[in-house]
Coordinates of N, CA and C in Angstrom, one line a residue:
X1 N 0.9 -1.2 0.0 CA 0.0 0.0 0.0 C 0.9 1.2 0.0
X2 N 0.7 1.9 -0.8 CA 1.5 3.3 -1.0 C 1.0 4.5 -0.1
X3 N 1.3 5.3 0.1 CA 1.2 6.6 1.4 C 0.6 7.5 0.2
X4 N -0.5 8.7 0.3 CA -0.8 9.5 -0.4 C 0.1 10.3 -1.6
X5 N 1.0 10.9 -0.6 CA 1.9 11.6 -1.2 C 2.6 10.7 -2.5
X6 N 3.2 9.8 -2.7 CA 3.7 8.9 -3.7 C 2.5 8.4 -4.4
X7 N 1.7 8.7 -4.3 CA 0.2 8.2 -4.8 C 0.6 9.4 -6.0
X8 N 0.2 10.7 -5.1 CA 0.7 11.9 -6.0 C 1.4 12.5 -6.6
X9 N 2.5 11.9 -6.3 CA 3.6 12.0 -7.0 C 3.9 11.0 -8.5
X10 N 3.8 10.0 -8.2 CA 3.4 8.8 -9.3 C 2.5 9.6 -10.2
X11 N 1.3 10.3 -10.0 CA 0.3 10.2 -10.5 C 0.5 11.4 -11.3
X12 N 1.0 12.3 -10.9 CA 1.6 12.9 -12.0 C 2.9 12.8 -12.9
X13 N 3.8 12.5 -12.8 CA 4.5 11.7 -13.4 C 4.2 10.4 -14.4
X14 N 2.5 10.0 -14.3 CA 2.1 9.2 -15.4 C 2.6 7.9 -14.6
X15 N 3.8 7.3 -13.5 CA 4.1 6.2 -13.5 C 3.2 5.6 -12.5
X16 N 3.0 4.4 -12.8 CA 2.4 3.0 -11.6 C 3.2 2.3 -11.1
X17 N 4.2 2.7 -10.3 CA 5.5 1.7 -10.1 C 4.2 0.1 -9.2
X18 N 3.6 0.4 -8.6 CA 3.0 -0.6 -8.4 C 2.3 -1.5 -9.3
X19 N 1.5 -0.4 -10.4 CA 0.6 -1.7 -11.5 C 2.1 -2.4 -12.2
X20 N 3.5 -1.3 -12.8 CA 4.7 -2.5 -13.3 C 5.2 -3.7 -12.2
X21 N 5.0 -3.3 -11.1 CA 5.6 -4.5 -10.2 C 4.6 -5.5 -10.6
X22 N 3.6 -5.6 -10.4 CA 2.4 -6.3 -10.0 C 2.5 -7.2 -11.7
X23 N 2.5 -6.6 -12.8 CA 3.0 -7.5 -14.1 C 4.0 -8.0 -14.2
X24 N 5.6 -7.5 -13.5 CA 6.3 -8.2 -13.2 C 6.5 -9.7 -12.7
X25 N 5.6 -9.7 -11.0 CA 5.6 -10.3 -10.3 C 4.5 -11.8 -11.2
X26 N 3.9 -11.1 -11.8 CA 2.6 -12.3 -12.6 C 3.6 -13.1 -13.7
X27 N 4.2 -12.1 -14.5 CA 5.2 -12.9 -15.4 C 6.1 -14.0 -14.9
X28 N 6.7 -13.5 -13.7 CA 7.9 -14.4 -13.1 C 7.5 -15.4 -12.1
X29 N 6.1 -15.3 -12.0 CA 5.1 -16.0 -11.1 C 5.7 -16.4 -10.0
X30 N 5.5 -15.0 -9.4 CA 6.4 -14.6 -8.4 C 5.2 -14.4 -6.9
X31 N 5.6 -14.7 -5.7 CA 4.9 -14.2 -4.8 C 4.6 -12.9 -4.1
X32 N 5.5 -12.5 -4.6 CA 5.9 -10.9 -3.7 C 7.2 -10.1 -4.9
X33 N 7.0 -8.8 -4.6 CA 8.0 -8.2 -5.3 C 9.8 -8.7 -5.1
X34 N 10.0 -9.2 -3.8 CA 11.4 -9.7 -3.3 C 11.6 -10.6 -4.2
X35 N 10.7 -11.6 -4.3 CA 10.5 -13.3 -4.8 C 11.1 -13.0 -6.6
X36 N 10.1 -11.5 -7.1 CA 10.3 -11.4 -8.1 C 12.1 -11.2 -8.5
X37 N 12.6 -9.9 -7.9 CA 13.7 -9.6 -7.9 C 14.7 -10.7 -8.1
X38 N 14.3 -11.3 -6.8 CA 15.7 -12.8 -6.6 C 15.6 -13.1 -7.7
X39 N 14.5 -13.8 -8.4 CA 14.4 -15.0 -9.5 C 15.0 -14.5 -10.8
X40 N 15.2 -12.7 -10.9 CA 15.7 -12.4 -12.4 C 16.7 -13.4 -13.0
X41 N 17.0 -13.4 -14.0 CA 18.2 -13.9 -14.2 C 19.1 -12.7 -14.6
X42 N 20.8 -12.9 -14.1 CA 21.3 -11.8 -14.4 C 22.0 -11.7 -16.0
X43 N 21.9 -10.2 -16.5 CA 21.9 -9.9 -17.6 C 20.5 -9.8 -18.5
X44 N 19.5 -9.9 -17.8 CA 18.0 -10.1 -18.4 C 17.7 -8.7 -18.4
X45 N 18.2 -7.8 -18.0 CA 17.7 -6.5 -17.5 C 17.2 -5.5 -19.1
X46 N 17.8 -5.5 -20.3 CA 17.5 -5.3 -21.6 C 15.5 -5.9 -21.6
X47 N 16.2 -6.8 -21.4 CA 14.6 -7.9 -21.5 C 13.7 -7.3 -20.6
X48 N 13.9 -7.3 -19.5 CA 13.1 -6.6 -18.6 C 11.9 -5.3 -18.4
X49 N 13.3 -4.2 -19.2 CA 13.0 -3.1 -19.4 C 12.0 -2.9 -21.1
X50 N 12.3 -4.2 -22.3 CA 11.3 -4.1 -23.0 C 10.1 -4.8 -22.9
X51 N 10.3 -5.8 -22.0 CA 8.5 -6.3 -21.5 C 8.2 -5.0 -21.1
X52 N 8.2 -4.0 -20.1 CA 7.8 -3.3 -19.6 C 7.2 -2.0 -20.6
X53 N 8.0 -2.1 -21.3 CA 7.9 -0.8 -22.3 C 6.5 -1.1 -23.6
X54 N 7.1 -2.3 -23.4 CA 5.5 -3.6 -24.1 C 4.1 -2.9 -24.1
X55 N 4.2 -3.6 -22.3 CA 3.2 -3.7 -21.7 C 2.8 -2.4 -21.4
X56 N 3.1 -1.0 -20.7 CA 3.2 0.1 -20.7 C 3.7 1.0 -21.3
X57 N 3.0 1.1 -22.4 CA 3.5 2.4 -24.0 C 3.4 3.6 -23.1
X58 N 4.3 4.3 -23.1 CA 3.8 6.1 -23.1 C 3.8 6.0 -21.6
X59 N 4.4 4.9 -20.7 CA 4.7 5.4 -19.5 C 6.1 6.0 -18.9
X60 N 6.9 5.8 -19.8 CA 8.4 6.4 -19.6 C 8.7 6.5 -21.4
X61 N 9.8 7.8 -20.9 CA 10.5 8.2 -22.0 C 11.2 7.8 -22.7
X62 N 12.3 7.0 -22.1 CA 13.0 6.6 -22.8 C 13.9 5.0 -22.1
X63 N 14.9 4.6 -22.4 CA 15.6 3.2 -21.4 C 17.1 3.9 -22.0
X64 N 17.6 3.6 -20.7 CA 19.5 3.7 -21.1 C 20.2 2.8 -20.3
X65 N 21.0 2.4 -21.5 CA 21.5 1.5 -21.6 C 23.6 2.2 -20.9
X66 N 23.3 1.6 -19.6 CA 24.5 2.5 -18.5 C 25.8 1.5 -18.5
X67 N 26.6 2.2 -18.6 CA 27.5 1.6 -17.9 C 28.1 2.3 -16.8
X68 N 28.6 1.2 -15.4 CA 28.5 1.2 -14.3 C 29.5 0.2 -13.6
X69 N 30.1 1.0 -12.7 CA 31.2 0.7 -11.9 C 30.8 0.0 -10.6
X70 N 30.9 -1.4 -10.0 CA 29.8 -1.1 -9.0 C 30.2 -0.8 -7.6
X71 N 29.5 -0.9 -7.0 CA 29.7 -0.1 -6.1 C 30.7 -0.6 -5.0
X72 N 31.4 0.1 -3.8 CA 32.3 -0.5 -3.5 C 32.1 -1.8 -2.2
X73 N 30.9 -1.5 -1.8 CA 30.1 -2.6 -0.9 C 30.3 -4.0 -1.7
X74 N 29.4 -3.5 -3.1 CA 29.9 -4.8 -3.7 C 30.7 -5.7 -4.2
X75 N 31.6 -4.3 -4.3 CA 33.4 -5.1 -4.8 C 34.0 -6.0 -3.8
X76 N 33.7 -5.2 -2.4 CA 34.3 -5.7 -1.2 C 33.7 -7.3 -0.9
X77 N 32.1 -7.2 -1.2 CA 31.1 -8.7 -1.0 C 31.8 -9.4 -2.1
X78 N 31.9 -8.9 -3.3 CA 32.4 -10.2 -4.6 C 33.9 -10.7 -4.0
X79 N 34.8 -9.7 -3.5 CA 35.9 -10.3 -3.2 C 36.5 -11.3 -2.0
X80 N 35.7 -11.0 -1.1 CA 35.1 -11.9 -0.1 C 34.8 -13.2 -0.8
X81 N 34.2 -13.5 -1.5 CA 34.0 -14.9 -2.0 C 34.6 -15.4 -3.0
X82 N 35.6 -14.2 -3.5 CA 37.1 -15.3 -4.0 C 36.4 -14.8 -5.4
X83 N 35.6 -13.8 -5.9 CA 35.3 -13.0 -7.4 C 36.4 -11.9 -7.4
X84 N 37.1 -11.6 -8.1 CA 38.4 -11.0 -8.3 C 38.5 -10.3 -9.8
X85 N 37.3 -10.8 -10.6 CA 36.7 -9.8 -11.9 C 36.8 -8.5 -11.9
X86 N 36.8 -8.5 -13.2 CA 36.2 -7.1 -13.6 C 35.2 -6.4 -12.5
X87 N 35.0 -5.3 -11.6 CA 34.0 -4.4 -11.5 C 33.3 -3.9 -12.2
X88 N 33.4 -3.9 -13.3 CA 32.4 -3.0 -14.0 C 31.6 -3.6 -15.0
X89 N 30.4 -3.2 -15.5 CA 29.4 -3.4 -16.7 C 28.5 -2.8 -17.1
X90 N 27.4 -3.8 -17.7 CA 26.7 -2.2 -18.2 C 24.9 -2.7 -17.3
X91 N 24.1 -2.1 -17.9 CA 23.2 -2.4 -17.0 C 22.0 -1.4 -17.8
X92 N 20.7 -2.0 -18.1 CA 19.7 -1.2 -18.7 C 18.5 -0.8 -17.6
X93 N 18.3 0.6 -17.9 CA 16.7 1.2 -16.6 C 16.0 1.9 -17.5
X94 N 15.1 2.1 -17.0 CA 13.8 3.0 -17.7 C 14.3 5.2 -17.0
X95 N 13.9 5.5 -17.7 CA 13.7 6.8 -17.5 C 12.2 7.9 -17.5
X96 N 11.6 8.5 -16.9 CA 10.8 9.2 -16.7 C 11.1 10.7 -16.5
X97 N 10.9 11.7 -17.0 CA 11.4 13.2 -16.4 C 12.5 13.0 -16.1
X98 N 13.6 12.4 -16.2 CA 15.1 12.3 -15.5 C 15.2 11.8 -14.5
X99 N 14.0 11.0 -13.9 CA 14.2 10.0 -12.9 C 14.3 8.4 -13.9
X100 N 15.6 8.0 -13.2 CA 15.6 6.4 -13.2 C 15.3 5.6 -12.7
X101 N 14.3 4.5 -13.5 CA 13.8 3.4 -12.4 C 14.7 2.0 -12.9
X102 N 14.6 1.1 -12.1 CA 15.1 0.3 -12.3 C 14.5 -0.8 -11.9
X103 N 13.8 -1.5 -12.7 CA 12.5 -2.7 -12.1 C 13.6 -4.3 -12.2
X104 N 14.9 -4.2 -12.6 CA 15.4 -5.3 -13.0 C 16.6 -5.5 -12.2
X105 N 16.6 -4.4 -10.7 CA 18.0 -4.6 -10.1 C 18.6 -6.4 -10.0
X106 N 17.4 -7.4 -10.0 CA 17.5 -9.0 -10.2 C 18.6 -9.4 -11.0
X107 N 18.7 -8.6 -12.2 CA 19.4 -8.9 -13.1 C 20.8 -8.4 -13.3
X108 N 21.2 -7.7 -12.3 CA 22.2 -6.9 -11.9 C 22.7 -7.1 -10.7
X109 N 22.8 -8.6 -10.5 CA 23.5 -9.5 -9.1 C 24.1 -10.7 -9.5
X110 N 25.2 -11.1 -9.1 CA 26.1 -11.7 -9.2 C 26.0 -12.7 -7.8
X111 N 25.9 -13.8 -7.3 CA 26.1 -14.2 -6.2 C 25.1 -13.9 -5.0
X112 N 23.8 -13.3 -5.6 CA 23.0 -12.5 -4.3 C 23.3 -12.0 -4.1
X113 N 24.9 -10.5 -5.0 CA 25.1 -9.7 -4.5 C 24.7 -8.7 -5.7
X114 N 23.9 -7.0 -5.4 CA 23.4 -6.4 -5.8 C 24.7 -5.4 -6.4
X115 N 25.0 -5.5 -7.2 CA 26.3 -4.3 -7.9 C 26.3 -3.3 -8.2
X116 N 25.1 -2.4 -7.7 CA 25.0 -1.0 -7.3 C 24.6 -0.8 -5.4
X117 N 25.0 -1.7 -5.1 CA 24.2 -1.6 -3.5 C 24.6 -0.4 -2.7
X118 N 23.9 0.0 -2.1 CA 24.9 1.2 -1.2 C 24.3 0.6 0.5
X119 N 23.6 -0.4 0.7 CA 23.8 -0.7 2.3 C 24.4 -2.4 2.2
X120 N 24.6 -2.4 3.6 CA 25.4 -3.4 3.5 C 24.5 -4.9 3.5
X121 N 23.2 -4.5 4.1 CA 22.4 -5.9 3.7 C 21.8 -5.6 2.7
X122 N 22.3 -4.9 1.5 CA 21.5 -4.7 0.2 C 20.1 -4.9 0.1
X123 N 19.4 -4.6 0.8 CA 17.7 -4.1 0.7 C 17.2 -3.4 -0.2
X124 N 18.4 -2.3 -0.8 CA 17.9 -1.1 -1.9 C 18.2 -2.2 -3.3
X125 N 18.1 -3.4 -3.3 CA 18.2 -4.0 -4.5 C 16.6 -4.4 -4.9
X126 N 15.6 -4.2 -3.6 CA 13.9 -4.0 -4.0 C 13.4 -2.6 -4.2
X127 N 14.1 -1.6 -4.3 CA 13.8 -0.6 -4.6 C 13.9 -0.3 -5.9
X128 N 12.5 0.7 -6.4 CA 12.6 0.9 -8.0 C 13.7 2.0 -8.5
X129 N 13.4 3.2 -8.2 CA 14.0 4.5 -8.1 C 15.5 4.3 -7.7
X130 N 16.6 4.6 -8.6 CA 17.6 4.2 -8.3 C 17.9 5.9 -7.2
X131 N 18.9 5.9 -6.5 CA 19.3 6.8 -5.1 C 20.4 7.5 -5.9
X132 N 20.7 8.6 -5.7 CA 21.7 9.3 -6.1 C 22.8 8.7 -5.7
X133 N 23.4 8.0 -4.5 CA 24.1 7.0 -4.6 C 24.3 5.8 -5.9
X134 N 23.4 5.1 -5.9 CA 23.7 4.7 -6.9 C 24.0 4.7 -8.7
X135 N 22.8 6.0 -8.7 CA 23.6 7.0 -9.6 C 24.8 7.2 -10.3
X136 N 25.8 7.2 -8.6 CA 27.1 7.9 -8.8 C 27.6 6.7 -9.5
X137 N 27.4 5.5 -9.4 CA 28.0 4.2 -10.0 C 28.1 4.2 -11.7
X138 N 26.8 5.2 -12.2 CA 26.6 4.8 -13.7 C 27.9 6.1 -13.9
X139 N 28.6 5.6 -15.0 CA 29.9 6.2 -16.0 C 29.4 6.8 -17.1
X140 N 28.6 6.1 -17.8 CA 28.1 6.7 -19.0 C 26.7 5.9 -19.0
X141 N 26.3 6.6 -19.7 CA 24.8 6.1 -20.4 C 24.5 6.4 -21.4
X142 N 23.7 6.0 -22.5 CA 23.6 5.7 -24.0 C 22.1 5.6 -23.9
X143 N 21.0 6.8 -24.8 CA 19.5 6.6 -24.7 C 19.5 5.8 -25.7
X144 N 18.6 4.5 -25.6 CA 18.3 3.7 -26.1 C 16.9 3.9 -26.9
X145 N 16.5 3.5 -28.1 CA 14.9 4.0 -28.9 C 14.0 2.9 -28.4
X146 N 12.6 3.3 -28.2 CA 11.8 2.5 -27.4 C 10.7 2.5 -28.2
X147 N 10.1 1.4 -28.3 CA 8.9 1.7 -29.5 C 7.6 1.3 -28.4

């Protein structure tokens, strides 16, 4: 259940972050938005962002296609378990008025570990709206055409 204010806010902005979760969660036949997340597969996030764009014409402007350093929580979690990779990649989100959403952080984890995270039990990997923290992770971004 969402609080008025985000009601209002959404509602001008055109977005439903709720009605996209809720098609998300039906597709991945999922129980909850968490269930959904876990199950992405990673690198699905392209995919993600054009089911969505599918299914919801004319609710965001555009998708970019980012690349992204991740973050240092998560360098520190990958290296802990003996991942010694590359940090970096790319990562696709939706756009609205210059806010980024991101309905596919699922697909942007490595090990149960979220590669933009900025807390340390990565919770903000169920969050749509990426944080200005995480933000700071994208390097570049490329607008992608959305039909």
């Amino acid at each position: 259940m969402i609080n008025i204010s985000t009601y209002i806010k959404e509602s001008l902005n055109d977005i439903n972050i709720d009605a996209v979760k809720d098609f998300l969660i039906k597709k991945y036949k999922a129980s909850s938005w968490e269930e959904c997340v876990d199950s992405q597969k990673f690198g699905d996030c392209r995919k993600v962002c054009s089911m969505i764009l599918k299914k919801f014409p004319g609710m965001f402007d555009c998708m970019y296609d980012c690349n992204v350093d991740y973050s240092k929580i998560a360098v520190k979690k990958l290296n802990d378990i003996g991942d010694d990779g590359e940090m970096y990649g790319n990562h696709y989100v939706l756009s609205k008025n210059r806010i980024l959403y991101d309905f596919g952080k699922g697909t942007n984890t490595i090990s149960g570990i979220y590669l933009l995270t900025q807390d340390e039990d990565m919770k903000d990997k169920y969050t749509v709206k990426l944080s200005n923290k995480e933000q700071e992770c994208i390097k570049d971004k490329v607008k992608r055409a959305i039909w």
